[in-house]
PDB file of C-alpha atoms in Angstrom:
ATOM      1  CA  UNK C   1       0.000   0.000   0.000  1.00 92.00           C
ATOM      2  CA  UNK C   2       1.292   3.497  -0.709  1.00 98.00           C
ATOM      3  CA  UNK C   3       0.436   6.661   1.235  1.00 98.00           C
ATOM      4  CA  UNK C   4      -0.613   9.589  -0.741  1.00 98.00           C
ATOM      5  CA  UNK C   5      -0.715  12.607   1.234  1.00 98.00           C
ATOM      6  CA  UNK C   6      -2.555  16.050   0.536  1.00 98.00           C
ATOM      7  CA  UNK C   7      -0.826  19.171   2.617  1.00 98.00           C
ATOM      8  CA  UNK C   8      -3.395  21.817   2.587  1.00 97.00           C
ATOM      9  CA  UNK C   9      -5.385  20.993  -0.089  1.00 96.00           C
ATOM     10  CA  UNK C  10      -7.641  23.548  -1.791  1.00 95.00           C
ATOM     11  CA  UNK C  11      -9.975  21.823  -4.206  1.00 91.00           C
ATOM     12  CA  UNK C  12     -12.237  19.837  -3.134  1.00 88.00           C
ATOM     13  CA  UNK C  13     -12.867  18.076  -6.653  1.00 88.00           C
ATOM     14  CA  UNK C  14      -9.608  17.444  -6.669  1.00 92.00           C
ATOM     15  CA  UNK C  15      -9.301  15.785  -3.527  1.00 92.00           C
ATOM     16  CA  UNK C  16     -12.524  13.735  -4.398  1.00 90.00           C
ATOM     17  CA  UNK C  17     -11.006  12.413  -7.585  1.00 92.00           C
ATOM     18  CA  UNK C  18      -7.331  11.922  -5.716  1.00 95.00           C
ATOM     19  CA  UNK C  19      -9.525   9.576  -3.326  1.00 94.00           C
ATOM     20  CA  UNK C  20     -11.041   7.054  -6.023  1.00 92.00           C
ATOM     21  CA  UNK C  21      -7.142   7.456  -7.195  1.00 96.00           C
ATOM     22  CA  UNK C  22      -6.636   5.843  -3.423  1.00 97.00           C
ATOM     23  CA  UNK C  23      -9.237   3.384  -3.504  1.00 95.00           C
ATOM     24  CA  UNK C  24      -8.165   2.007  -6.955  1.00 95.00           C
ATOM     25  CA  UNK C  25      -4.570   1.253  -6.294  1.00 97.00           C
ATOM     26  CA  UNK C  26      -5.707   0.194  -2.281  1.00 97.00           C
ATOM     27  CA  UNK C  27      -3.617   3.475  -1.222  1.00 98.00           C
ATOM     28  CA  UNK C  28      -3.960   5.515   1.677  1.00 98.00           C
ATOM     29  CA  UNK C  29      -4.912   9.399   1.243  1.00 97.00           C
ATOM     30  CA  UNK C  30      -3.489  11.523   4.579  1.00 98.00           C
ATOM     31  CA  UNK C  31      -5.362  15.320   4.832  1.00 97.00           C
ATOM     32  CA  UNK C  32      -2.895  18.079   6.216  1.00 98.00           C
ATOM     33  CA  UNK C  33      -4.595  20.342   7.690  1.00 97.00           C
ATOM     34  CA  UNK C  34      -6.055  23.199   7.122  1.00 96.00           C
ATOM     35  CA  UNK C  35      -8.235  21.961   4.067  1.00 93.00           C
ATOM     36  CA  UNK C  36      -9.329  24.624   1.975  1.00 90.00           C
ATOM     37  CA  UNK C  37     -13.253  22.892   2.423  1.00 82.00           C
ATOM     38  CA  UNK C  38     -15.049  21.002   4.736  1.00 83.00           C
ATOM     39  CA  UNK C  39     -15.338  16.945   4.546  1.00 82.00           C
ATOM     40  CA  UNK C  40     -18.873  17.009   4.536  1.00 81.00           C
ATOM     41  CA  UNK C  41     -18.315  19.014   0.988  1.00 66.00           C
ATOM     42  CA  UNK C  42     -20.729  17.914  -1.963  1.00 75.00           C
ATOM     43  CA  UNK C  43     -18.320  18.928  -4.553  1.00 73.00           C
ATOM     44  CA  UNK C  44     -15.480  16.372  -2.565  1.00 70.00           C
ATOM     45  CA  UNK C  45     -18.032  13.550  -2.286  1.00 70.00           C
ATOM     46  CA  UNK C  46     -19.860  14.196  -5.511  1.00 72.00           C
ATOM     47  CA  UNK C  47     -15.979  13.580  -6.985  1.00 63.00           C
ATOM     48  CA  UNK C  48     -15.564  10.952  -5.083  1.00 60.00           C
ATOM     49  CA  UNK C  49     -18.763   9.472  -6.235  1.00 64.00           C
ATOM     50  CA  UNK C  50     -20.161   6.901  -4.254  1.00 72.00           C
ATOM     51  CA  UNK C  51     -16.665   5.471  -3.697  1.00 77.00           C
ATOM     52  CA  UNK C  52     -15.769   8.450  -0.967  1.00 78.00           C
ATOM     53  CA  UNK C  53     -16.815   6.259   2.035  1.00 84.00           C
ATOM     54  CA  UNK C  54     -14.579   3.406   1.363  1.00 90.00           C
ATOM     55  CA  UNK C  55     -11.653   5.406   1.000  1.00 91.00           C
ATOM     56  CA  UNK C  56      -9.088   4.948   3.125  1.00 96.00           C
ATOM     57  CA  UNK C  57      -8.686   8.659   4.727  1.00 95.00           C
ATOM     58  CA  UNK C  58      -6.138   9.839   7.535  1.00 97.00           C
ATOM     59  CA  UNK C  59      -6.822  13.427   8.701  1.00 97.00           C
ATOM     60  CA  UNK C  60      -4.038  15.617  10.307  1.00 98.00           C
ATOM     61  CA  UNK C  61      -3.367  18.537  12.359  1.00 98.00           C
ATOM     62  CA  UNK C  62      -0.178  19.184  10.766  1.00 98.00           C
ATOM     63  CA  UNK C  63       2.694  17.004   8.687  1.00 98.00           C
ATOM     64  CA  UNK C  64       4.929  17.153  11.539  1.00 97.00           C
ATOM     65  CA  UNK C  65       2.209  15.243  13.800  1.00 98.00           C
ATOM     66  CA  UNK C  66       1.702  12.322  10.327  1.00 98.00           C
ATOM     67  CA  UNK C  67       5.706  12.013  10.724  1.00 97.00           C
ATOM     68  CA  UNK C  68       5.980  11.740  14.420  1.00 97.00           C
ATOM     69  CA  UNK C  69       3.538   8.566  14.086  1.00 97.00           C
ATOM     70  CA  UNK C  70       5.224   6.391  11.149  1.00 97.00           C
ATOM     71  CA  UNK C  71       8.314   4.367  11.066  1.00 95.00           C
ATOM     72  CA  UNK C  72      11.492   6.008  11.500  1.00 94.00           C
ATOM     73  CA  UNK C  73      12.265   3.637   8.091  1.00 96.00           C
ATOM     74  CA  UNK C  74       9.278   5.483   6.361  1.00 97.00           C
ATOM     75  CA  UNK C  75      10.327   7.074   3.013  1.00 98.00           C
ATOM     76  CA  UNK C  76       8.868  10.506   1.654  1.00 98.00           C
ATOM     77  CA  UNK C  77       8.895  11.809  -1.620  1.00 98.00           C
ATOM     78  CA  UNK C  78       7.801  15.658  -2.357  1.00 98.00           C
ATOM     79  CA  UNK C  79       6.818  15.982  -5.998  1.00 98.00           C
ATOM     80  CA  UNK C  80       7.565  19.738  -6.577  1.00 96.00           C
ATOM     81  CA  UNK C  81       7.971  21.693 -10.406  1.00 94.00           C
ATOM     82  CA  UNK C  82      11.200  23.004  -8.502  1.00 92.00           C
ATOM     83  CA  UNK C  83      13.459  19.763  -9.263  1.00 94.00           C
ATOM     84  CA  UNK C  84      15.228  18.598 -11.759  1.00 93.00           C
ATOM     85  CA  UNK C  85      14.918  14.882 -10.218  1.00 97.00           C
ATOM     86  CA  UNK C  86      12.278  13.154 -12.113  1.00 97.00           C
ATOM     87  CA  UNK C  87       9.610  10.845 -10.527  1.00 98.00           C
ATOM     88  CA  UNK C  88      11.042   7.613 -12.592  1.00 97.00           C
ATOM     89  CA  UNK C  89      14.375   7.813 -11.675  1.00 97.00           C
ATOM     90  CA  UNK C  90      12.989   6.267  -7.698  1.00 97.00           C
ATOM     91  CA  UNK C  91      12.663   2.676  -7.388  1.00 98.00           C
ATOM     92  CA  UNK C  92       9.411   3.125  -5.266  1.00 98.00           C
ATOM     93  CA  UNK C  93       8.829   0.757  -2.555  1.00 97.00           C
ATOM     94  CA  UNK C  94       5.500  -0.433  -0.877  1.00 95.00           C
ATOM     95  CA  UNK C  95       4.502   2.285   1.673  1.00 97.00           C
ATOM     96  CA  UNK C  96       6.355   4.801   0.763  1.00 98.00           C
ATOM     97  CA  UNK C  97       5.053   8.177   1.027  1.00 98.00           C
ATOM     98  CA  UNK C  98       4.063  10.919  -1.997  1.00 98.00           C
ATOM     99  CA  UNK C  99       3.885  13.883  -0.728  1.00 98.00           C
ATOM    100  CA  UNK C 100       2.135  17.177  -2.689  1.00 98.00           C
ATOM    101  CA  UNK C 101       1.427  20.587  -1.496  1.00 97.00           C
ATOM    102  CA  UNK C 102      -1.616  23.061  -2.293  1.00 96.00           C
ATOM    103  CA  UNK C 103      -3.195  23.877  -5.481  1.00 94.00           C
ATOM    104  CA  UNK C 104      -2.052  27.314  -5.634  1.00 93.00           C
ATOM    105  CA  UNK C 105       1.281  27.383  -4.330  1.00 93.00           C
ATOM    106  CA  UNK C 106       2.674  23.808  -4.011  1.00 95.00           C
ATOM    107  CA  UNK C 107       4.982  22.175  -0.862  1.00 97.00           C
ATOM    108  CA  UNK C 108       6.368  24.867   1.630  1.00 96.00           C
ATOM    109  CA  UNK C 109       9.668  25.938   0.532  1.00 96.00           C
ATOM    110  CA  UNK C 110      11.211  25.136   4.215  1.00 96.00           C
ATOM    111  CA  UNK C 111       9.709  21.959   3.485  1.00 97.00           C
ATOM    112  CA  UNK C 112      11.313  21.345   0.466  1.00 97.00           C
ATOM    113  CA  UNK C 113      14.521  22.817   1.657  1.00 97.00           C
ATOM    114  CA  UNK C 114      15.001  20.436   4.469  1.00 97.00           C
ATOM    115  CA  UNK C 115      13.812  17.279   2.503  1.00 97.00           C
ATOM    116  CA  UNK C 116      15.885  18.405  -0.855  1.00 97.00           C
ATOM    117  CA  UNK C 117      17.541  14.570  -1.735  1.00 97.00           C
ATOM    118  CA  UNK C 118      13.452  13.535  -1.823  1.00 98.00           C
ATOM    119  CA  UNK C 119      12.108  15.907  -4.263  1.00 98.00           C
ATOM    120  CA  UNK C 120      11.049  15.017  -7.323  1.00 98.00           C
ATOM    121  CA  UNK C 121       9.493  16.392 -10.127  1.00 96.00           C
ATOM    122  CA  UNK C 122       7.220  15.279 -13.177  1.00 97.00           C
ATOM    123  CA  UNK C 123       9.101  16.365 -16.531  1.00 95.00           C
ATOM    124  CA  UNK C 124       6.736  18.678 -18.648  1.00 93.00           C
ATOM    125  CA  UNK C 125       7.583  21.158 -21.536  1.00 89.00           C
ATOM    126  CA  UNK C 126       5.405  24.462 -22.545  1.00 81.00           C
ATOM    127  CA  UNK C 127       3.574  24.476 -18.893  1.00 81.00           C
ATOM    128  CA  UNK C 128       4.015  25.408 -15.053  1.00 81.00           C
ATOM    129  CA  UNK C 129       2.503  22.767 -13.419  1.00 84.00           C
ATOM    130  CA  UNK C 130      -0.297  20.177 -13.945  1.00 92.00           C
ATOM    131  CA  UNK C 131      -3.883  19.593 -12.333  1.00 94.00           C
ATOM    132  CA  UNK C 132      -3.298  18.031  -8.601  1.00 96.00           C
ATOM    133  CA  UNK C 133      -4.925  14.921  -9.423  1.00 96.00           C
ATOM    134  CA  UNK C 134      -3.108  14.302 -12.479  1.00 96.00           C
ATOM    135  CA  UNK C 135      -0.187  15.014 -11.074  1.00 97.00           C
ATOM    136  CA  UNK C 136      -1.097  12.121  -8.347  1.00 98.00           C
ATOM    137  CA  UNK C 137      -2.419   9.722 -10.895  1.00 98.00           C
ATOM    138  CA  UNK C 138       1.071   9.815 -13.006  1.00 98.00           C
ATOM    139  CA  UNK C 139       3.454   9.546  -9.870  1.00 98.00           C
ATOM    140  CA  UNK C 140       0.725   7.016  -7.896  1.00 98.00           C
ATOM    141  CA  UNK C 141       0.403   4.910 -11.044  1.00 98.00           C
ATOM    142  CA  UNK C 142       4.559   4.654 -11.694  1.00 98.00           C
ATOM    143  CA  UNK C 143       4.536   3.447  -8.254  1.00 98.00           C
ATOM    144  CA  UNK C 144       1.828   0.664  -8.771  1.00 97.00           C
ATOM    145  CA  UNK C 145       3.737  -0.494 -11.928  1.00 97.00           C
ATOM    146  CA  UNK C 146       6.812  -1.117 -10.501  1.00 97.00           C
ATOM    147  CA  UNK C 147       5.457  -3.251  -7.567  1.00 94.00           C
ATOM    148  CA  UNK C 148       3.422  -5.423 -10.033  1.00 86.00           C
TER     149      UNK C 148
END
């Protein structure tokens, strides 16, 4: 099982279609807080479809508090647009963790600067960034396919 998690997210379709993501490759989704909506949102669960309930869904106060509760041994990866390490390049291992930031502005830089050998980005020409969920469903997916 891998462990996508969600600091601060924003869009609550996003996070809705990020779930099913979850559910389909028997992932866990982890929810920094704050959330930019509420749980109870009909836009997150109308995303999620009807699938939202069976979703596997951690909620935290902060990704300090998700860290202090995992294996020492757990590995995180921060997809940011500000590396030149791309996603494939990791041989991904079963529970590791893929870590994204907001929307609007992406991981905290502090964050990235103290977790710099575990950033990784998702090559792209002629655009900034991509939609969240995509963005999950391309590094989630790699990380399927090389367990199978």
């Amino acid at each position: 099982m891998f462990n996508v998690v969600l600091i601060e997210p924003e869009i609550p379709p996003n996070t809705g279609n990020i779930g099913r993501l979850c559910l389909a490759t028997r992932s866990r989704l982890h929810l920094v807080k704050p959330l930019g909506f509420s749980l109870e949102d009909r836009q997150l669960k109308r995303a999620g479809l009807d699938y939202w309930e069976e979703v596997d869904v951690q909620l935290w106060d902060s990704f300090a508090e998700l860290r202090r509760t995992q294996a020492a041994s757990a590995r995180y990866f921060f997809l940011t647009t500000k590396s030149g390490r791309p996603y494939y390049d990791v041989k991904f291992r079963d529970c590791d963790f893929l870590v994204f930031g907001r929307e609007t502005k992406g991981l905290p830089e502090n964050l990235l600067a103290s977790n710099i050998d575990n950033c990784l980005a998702i090559p792209m020409h002629s655009t900034r960034s991509l939609n969240l969920a995509t963005a999950v469903a391309i590094v989630l997916f790699e990380a399927v396919r090389q367990q199978r």
